[in-house]
């Protein structure tokens, strides 16, 4: 597949260590591990952190062509704190370079020659006017391209109007169980079952699929009218940073492979659990390791 991922790339600062991250970048890296061509659209500073990102991208097999170098803003960073269960909380430092991506007309033509199979986007970067405009430009240019919206709500980094607009462009909607409650509250609705949520929002926004991740409990998936809940895989959590992004890449991989919904959900659960068992957002892993996990 050919996938376009637009969004933030940054350094997750966990204690004294810095790990390359940002949900759309993590997704891009994991999709590349699954064998897909991924065009990542973002921006970094002209600082040392930005240069390190470009070098790491090349090492991961990701093109740096569509990553802008921004003089006036630093490469993005996020301070990450892990609780006793390895679950992260974030302090996002902005404005950052990723808020100011740019694409020339030549770049845009290159992205759509040939047409991509998917466009992936999240919420955080859309709080920037420049980023939002560029995302909408991509979506307008790719009217017939399938769209994967990974909600990824971060504190003080979303607005109801922006989330609603992005949901209206989604072919596939992915969120976690906590975000289900946030969305219901944001839209002034009462919390029901996960199936009710999936069917309601798929119908309202015209989504083909809605997927809710549930941590160790696995996930819920509505796909082409079929609803199921798939059990997770017990692993010792190193940290959960990037696990949801790996899950998203695996989910899209399964969907585009034409697998049945139960197989797609199981594979995504396996990949998410494997990444959560290792430190950092994009640790080394293989499909063989994921398929070897046992319940």
XYZ file of C-alpha atoms in Angstrom:
295
model
C 0.000 0.000 0.000
C 0.875 3.649 -0.342
C 0.012 5.601 2.803
C 0.263 9.328 3.531
C 0.630 10.185 7.226
C 0.429 13.840 8.255
C 1.126 15.007 11.787
C 3.600 15.604 14.550
C 7.079 14.172 14.921
C 8.844 14.879 18.197
C 10.985 13.541 20.989
C 9.289 11.855 23.957
C 11.377 12.795 26.985
C 11.011 10.037 29.584
C 13.283 10.706 32.552
C 16.778 11.242 31.162
C 16.043 9.402 27.918
C 14.670 10.773 24.650
C 12.651 8.515 22.354
C 11.558 9.418 18.847
C 7.762 9.733 18.728
C 4.583 11.567 17.827
C 1.525 9.447 17.032
C 1.444 10.024 13.236
C 5.188 9.395 13.040
C 4.946 6.253 15.174
C 2.142 5.036 12.938
C 4.261 5.741 9.843
C 7.234 3.831 11.248
C 5.123 0.803 12.208
C 3.331 0.789 8.842
C 6.741 0.813 7.175
C 7.751 -2.199 9.309
C 4.683 -3.944 7.889
C 6.039 -3.431 4.394
C 4.086 -0.416 3.158
C 5.267 2.695 1.346
C 4.686 5.599 3.714
C 4.992 9.295 2.879
C 5.295 11.247 6.137
C 4.350 14.946 6.096
C 5.544 17.126 8.991
C 8.222 19.632 10.018
C 11.294 19.752 12.262
C 13.530 22.559 13.461
C 16.985 23.392 12.168
C 18.341 22.236 15.539
C 20.236 19.078 16.460
C 17.036 17.260 17.442
C 15.615 17.928 13.997
C 18.724 16.605 12.286
C 18.588 13.460 14.408
C 14.981 12.901 13.336
C 15.902 13.101 9.661
C 18.743 10.656 10.197
C 16.496 8.239 12.087
C 13.830 8.474 9.388
C 16.363 7.444 6.764
C 17.375 4.514 8.960
C 13.734 3.450 9.263
C 13.252 3.523 5.494
C 11.055 6.652 5.536
C 11.499 9.438 3.000
C 12.376 12.852 4.440
C 11.226 14.727 1.319
C 7.975 15.960 2.833
C 9.440 17.029 6.203
C 9.968 20.801 6.259
C 12.962 22.394 8.041
C 11.618 25.329 10.102
C 14.026 28.055 11.278
C 11.844 29.895 13.789
C 10.570 27.026 15.964
C 12.291 24.134 17.749
C 11.781 20.472 16.977
C 8.879 19.190 19.053
C 9.297 17.660 22.501
C 6.899 16.101 24.982
C 7.629 15.337 28.621
C 6.209 11.884 29.368
C 5.456 10.573 32.862
C 4.636 6.891 33.345
C 2.404 5.627 36.132
C 2.908 2.330 37.975
C 1.215 0.427 35.151
C 3.378 1.994 32.448
C 0.543 4.231 31.208
C 1.766 7.628 29.994
C 0.699 11.192 30.683
C 2.046 14.044 28.566
C 3.166 17.659 28.793
C 3.298 18.983 25.222
C 5.647 21.896 24.535
C 4.298 24.225 21.828
C 4.541 25.987 19.456
C 6.871 23.519 17.781
C 8.204 23.026 14.280
C 5.621 20.340 13.452
C 2.921 23.041 13.698
C 4.266 24.579 10.473
C 4.516 21.933 7.722
C 4.524 22.963 4.079
C 4.014 21.249 0.730
C 4.749 22.778 -2.643
C 2.504 22.059 -5.597
C 5.259 19.780 -6.914
C 5.255 17.901 -3.595
C 1.490 17.515 -3.712
C 1.635 16.171 -7.246
C 4.324 13.689 -6.206
C 2.210 12.465 -3.289
C -0.712 11.760 -5.608
C 1.292 10.196 -8.440
C 0.223 7.476 -8.126
C -2.739 8.069 -5.831
C -2.223 6.811 -2.257
C -4.445 4.127 -0.751
C -4.839 5.874 2.611
C -4.404 9.242 4.312
C -3.796 9.047 8.074
C -4.278 12.021 10.428
C -4.788 12.756 14.112
C -6.005 15.630 16.268
C -3.063 17.302 18.009
C -1.437 18.901 14.971
C -4.801 20.189 13.722
C -4.810 22.816 16.487
C -2.318 24.696 14.310
C -3.937 26.745 11.548
C -1.132 25.984 9.087
C -1.321 22.257 9.786
C -5.104 22.169 9.584
C -5.086 23.950 6.233
C -2.495 21.557 4.854
C -4.422 18.507 6.074
C -7.603 19.763 4.419
C -5.637 20.438 1.254
C -4.499 16.808 1.229
C -8.000 15.523 1.921
C -9.431 17.706 -0.836
C -6.826 16.470 -3.301
C -7.551 12.886 -2.301
C -11.340 12.880 -2.306
C -11.518 9.207 -3.260
C -8.705 8.113 -0.932
C -9.667 6.238 2.232
C -9.016 8.191 5.458
C -7.884 6.858 8.841
C -8.545 9.225 11.755
C -6.794 8.228 14.982
C -8.355 10.600 17.508
C -5.519 10.620 20.103
C -6.905 13.344 22.379
C -4.276 15.124 24.449
C -5.015 17.546 27.277
C -5.541 21.128 26.041
C -4.840 19.979 22.466
C -8.305 19.531 21.008
C -11.620 21.303 20.489
C -15.031 19.747 19.879
C -15.498 21.589 16.572
C -12.153 20.329 15.251
C -12.821 16.741 16.319
C -16.268 16.793 14.726
C -14.866 18.176 11.466
C -12.131 15.521 11.352
C -14.628 12.751 12.118
C -16.696 13.883 9.143
C -13.739 13.094 6.864
C -12.988 9.629 8.285
C -13.414 6.296 6.551
C -12.034 4.557 9.645
C -12.255 6.037 13.140
C -9.969 4.761 15.928
C -9.997 5.814 19.576
C -9.450 4.349 23.024
C -12.008 3.597 25.712
C -11.233 6.767 27.674
C -11.739 8.819 24.543
C -15.182 7.257 24.067
C -16.240 8.966 27.305
C -14.547 12.210 26.277
C -16.300 12.240 22.911
C -19.693 11.514 24.490
C -19.194 14.320 26.996
C -17.876 16.661 24.297
C -20.962 16.056 22.156
C -23.371 16.137 25.113
C -24.436 12.504 24.876
C -25.043 9.720 27.384
C -22.566 6.851 27.585
C -24.017 3.546 26.371
C -22.377 0.297 25.315
C -19.309 0.222 23.085
C -21.399 -1.314 20.338
C -23.946 1.495 20.621
C -21.141 4.028 20.330
C -19.617 2.365 17.266
C -22.916 2.028 15.436
C -24.106 5.523 16.348
C -20.965 7.341 15.203
C -20.437 5.163 12.137
C -23.968 6.038 11.070
C -23.691 9.726 11.858
C -20.339 10.278 10.159
C -20.525 7.664 7.416
C -17.536 5.630 8.636
C -16.927 2.148 7.259
C -15.282 1.088 10.527
C -14.974 2.239 14.136
C -12.380 0.669 16.429
C -12.013 1.184 20.185
C -8.832 0.022 21.911
C -9.235 -1.283 25.461
C -5.681 -1.760 26.696
C -5.107 -5.223 28.131
C -8.750 -6.084 27.392
C -8.154 -5.924 23.642
C -10.444 -3.980 21.340
C -13.948 -3.512 19.967
C -14.396 -3.298 16.212
C -17.335 -2.412 13.993
C -16.501 -3.164 10.372
C -18.973 -3.111 7.503
C -21.847 -3.564 9.944
C -20.280 -6.480 11.874
C -19.472 -5.793 15.539
C -17.069 -7.853 17.656
C -14.901 -7.630 20.747
C -11.469 -9.274 20.591
C -9.513 -10.231 23.708
C -6.067 -8.773 24.326
C -2.745 -10.468 25.065
C -1.185 -10.449 28.542
C 2.306 -8.955 28.463
C 4.570 -7.260 30.982
C 4.276 -3.569 30.115
C 7.545 -1.702 29.582
C 5.640 1.417 28.557
C 2.493 1.903 26.519
C 3.885 4.825 24.481
C 3.364 4.017 20.815
C 1.364 0.830 21.409
C -1.839 2.398 20.090
C -0.008 3.699 17.023
C 1.385 0.242 16.281
C -2.141 -1.135 16.768
C -3.430 1.401 14.218
C -0.821 0.381 11.641
C -1.668 -3.293 12.149
C -5.403 -2.561 11.922
C -4.989 -0.751 8.612
C -2.686 -3.526 7.362
C -5.328 -6.155 8.086
C -8.122 -4.118 6.526
C -6.169 -3.585 3.328
C -5.206 -7.250 3.210
C -8.878 -8.207 2.987
C -8.870 -10.206 6.211
C -12.100 -10.927 8.105
C -12.804 -8.573 11.047
C -11.886 -11.109 13.762
C -8.468 -11.737 12.210
C -7.840 -8.004 11.793
C -8.698 -7.260 15.433
C -6.598 -10.160 16.728
C -3.541 -9.136 14.709
C -3.826 -5.510 15.831
C -4.095 -6.645 19.469
C -0.975 -8.778 19.061
C 1.099 -5.968 17.575
C -0.086 -3.433 20.152
C 0.736 -5.772 23.033
C 4.174 -6.586 21.630
C 5.107 -2.906 21.312
C 3.796 -2.166 24.823
C 6.118 -4.855 26.168
C 9.188 -2.952 24.946
C 10.467 0.538 25.815
C 9.961 3.409 23.410
C 7.309 4.145 20.834
C 8.943 2.335 17.903
C 10.990 -0.567 19.286
C 12.218 -3.367 17.070
C 9.613 -6.083 16.484
C 8.628 -8.576 13.820
C 5.381 -10.033 12.529
C 6.660 -13.453 13.568
C 7.014 -12.280 17.176
C 3.497 -10.846 17.121
C 1.945 -14.044 15.779
C 3.820 -16.083 18.398
C 2.124 -14.318 21.339
C -0.108 -16.583 23.399
C -3.073 -15.755 25.620
